[in-house]
Coordinates of N, CA and C in Angstrom, one line a residue:
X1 N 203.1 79.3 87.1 CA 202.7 80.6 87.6 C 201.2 80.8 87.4
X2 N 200.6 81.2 88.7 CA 199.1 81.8 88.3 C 199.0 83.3 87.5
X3 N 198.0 83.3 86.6 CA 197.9 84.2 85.9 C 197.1 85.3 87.1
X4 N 197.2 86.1 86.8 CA 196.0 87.7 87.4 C 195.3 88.0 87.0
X5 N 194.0 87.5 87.5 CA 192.9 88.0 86.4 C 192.6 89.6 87.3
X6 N 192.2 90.3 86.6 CA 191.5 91.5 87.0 C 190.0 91.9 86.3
X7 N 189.5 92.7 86.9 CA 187.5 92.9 86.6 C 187.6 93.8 87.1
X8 N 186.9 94.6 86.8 CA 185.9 95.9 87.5 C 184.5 95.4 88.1
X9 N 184.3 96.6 89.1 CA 182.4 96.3 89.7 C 182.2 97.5 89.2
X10 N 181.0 97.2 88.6 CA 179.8 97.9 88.8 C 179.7 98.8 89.5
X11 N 179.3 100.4 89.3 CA 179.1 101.1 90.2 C 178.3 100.7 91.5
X12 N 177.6 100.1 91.6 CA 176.3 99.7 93.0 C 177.4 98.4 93.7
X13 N 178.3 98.0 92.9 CA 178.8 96.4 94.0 C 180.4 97.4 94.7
X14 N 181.0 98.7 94.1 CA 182.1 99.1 94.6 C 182.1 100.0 96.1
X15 N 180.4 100.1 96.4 CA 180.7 100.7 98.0 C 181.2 99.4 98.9
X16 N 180.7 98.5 98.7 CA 181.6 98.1 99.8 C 182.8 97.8 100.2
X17 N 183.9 98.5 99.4 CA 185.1 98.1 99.4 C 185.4 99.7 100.1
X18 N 184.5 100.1 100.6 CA 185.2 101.2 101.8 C 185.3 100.3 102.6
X19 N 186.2 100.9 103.6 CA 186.5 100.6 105.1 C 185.1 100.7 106.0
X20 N 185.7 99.4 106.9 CA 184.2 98.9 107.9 C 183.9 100.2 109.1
X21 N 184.9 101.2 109.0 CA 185.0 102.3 110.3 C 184.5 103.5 109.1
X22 N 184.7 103.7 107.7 CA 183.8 104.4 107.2 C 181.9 104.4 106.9
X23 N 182.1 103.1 106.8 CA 181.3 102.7 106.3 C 180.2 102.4 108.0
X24 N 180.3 102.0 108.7 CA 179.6 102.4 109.8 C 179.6 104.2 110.2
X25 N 180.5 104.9 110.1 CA 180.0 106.3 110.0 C 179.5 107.1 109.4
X26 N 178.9 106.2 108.0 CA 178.0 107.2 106.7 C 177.1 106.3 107.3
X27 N 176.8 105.1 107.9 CA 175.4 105.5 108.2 C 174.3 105.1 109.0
X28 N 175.9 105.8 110.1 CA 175.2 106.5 111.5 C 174.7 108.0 110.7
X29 N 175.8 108.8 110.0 CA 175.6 110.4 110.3 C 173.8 110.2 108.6
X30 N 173.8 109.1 108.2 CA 172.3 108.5 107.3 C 171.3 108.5 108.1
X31 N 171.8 107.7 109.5 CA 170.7 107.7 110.5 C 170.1 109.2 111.4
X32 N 171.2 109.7 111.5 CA 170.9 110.9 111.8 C 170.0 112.0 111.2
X33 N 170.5 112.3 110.2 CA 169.4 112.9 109.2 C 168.0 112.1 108.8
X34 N 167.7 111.0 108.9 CA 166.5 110.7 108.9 C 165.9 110.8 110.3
X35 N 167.0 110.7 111.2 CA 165.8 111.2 112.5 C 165.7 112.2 112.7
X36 N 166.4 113.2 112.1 CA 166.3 115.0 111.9 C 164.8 114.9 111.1
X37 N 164.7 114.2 110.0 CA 163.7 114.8 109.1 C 162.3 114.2 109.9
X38 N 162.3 112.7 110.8 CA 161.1 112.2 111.2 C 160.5 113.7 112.4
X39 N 161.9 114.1 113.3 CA 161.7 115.2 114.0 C 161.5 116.1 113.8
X40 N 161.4 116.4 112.5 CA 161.4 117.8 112.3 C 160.3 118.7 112.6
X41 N 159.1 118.2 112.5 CA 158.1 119.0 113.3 C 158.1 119.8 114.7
X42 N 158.8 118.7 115.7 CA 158.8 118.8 117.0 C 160.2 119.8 117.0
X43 N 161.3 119.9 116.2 CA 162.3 121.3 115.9 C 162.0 122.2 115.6
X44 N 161.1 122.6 114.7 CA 160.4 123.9 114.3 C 159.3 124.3 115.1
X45 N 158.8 123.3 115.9 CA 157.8 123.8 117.3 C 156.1 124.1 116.3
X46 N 156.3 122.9 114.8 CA 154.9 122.3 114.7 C 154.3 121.5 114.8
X47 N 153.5 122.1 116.0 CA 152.9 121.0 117.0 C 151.3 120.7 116.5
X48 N 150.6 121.1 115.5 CA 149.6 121.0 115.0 C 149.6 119.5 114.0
X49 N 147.6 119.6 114.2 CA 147.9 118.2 112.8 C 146.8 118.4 112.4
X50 N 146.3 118.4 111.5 CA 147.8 117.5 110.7 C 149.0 118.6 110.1
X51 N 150.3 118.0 109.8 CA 151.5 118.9 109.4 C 151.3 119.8 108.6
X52 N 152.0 120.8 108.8 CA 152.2 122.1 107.9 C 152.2 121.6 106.8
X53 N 151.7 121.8 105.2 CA 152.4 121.7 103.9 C 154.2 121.9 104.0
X54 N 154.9 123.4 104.7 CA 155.9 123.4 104.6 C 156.6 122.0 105.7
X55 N 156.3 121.7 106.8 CA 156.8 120.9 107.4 C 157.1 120.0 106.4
X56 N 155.8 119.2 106.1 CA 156.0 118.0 105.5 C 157.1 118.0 104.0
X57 N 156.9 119.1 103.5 CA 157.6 119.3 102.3 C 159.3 119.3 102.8
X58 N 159.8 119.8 104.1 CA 160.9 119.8 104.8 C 161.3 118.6 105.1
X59 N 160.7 117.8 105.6 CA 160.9 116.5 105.7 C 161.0 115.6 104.6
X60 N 160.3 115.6 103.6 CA 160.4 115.1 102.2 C 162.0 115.4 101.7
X61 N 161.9 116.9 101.6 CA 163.2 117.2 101.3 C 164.6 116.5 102.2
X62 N 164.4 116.7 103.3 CA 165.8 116.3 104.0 C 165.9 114.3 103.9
X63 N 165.2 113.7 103.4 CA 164.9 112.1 103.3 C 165.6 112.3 101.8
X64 N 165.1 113.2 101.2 CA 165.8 113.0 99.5 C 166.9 113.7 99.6
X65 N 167.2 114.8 100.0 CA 168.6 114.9 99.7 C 169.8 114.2 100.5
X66 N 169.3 113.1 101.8 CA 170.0 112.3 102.5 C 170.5 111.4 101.8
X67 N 169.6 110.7 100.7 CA 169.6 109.5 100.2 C 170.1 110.0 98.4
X68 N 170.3 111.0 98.1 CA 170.7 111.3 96.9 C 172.4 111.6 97.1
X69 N 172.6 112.1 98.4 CA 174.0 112.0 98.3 C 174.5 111.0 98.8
X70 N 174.2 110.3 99.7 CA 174.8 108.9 99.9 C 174.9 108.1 98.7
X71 N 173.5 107.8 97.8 CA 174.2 107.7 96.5 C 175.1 107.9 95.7
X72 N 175.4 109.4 96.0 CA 176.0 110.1 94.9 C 177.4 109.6 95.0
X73 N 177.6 109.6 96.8 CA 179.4 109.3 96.9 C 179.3 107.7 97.4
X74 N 178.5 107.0 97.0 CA 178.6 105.4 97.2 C 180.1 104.8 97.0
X75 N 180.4 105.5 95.6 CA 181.3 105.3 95.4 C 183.1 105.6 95.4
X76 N 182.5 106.4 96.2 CA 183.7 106.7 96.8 C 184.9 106.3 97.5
X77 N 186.3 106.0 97.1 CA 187.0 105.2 98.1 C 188.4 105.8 98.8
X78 N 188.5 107.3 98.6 CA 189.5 107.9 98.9 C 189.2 108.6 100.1
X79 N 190.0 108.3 101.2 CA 189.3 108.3 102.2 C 189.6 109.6 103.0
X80 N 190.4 110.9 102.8 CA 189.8 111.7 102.9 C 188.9 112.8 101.9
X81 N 188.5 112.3 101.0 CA 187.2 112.7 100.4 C 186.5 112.2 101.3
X82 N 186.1 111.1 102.0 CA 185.1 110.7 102.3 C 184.9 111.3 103.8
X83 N 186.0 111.5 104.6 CA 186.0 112.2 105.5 C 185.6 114.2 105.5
X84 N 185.9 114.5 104.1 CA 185.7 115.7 104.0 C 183.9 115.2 103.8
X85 N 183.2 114.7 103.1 CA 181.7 114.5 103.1 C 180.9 113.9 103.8
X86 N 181.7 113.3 105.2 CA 180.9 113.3 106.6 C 180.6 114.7 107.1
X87 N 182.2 115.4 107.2 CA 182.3 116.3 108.2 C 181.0 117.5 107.2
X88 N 181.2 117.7 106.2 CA 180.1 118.5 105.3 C 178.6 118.0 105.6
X89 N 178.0 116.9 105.6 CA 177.2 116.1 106.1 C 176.9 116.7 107.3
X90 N 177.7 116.5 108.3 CA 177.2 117.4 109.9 C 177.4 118.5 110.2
X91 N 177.7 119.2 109.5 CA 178.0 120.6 109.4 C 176.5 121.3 109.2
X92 N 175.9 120.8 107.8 CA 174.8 120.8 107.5 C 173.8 120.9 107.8
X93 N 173.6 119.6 108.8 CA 172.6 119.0 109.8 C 172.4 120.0 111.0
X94 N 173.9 120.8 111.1 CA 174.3 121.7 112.9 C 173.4 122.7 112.1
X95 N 173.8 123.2 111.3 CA 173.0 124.7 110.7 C 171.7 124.4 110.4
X96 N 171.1 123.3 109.8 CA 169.8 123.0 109.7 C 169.1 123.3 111.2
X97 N 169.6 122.4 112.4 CA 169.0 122.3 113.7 C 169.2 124.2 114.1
X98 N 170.5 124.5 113.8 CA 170.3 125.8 114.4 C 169.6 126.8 113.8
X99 N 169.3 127.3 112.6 CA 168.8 128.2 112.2 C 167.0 127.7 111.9
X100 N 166.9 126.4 111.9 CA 165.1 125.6 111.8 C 164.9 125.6 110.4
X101 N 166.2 125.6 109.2 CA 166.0 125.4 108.0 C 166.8 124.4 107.3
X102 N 165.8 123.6 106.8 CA 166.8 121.9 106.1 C 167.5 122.9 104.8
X103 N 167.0 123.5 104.5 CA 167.6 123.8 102.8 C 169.2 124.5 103.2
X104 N 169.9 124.3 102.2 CA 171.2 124.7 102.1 C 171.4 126.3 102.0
X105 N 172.2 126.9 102.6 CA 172.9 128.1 103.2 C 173.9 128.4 102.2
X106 N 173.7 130.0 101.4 CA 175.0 130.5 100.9 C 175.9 131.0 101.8
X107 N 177.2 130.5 101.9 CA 178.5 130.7 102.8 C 178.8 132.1 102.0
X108 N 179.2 133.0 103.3 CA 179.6 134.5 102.3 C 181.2 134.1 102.9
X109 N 181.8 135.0 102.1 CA 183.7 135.0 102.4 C 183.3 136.8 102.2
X110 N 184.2 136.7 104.0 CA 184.5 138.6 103.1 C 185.4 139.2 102.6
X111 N 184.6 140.0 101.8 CA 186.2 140.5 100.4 C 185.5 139.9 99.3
X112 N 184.5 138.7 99.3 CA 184.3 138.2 97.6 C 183.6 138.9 97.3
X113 N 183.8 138.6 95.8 CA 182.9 139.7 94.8 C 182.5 138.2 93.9
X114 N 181.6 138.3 92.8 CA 181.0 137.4 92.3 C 182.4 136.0 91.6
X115 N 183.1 136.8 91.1 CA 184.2 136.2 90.4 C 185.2 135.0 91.5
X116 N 185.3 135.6 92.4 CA 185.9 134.9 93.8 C 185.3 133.9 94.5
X117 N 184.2 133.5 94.0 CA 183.1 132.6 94.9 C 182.3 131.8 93.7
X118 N 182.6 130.5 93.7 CA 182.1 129.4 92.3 C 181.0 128.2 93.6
X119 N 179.9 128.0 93.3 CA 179.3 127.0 93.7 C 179.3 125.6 92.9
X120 N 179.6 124.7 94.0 CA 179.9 123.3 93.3 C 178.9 122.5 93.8
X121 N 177.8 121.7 93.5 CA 177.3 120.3 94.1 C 175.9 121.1 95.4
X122 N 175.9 121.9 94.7 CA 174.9 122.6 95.9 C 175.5 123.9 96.8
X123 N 174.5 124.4 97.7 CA 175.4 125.7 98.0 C 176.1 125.2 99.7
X124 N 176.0 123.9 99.8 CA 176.9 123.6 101.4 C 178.2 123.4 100.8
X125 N 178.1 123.2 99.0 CA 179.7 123.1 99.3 C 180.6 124.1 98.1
X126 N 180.0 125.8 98.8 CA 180.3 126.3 97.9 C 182.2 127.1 98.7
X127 N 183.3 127.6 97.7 CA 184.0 127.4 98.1 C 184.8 128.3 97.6
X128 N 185.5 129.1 97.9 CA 186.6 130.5 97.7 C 187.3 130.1 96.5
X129 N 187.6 130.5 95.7 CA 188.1 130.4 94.3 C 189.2 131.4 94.2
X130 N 190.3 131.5 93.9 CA 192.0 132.2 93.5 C 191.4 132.7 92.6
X131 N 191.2 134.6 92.8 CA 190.8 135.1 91.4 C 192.0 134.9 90.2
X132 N 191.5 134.6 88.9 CA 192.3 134.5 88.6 C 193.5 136.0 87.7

């Protein structure tokens, strides 16, 4: 009889054991946001140069917090978590393009009062809470 050997990876060697249909869609919606952030001048309609300090600092921002959460759920392999942080992912990006701001948006629920509303992981993914 063959024996079983078993091992763990490493945090950095376990992304690839997502699926080849996930893993092609974190990063396209990767690609995305970095062409958001290269465009972002020509979105906010600044057309001067050299870039705004805020421009550039917008841009800066949306390249780091692209690349800090793709790290963050590298490892992720449950695959609707991973689907719930695409669709959060482009959710993001739609409200960035529509309102002309990369930074994150407090979601109001109405009816909450402070107790009712807990922020987790930033304010895109903040989320109704069962008073208790």
């Amino acid at each position: 009889q063959a024996q079983r050997v078993s091992f763990s990876l490493p945090h950095q060697k376990r992304a690839w054991l997502m699926s080849a249909a996930h893993r092609v869609a974190v990063l396209q919606t990767y690609r995305r946001a970095l062409k958001m952030a290269r465009d972002w001048p020509r979105i906010i309609g600044d057309f001067d140069t050299p870039k705004d300090d805020k421009t550039a600092d917008a841009q800066t921002y949306i390249r780091s917090e692209a690349r800090r959460l793709i790290e963050h759920n590298s490892a992720e392999q449950n695959t609707h978590v991973i689907n719930r942080n695409l669709q959060d992912a482009h959710d993001r990006m739609d409200i960035a393009l529509h309102y002309k701001i990369p930074y994150p948006r407090m979601h109001h629920f109405e009816g909450a009062n402070q107790k009712d509303v807990r922020e987790v992981g930033g304010a895109a993914n903040v989320y109704r809470e069962t008073p208790e």
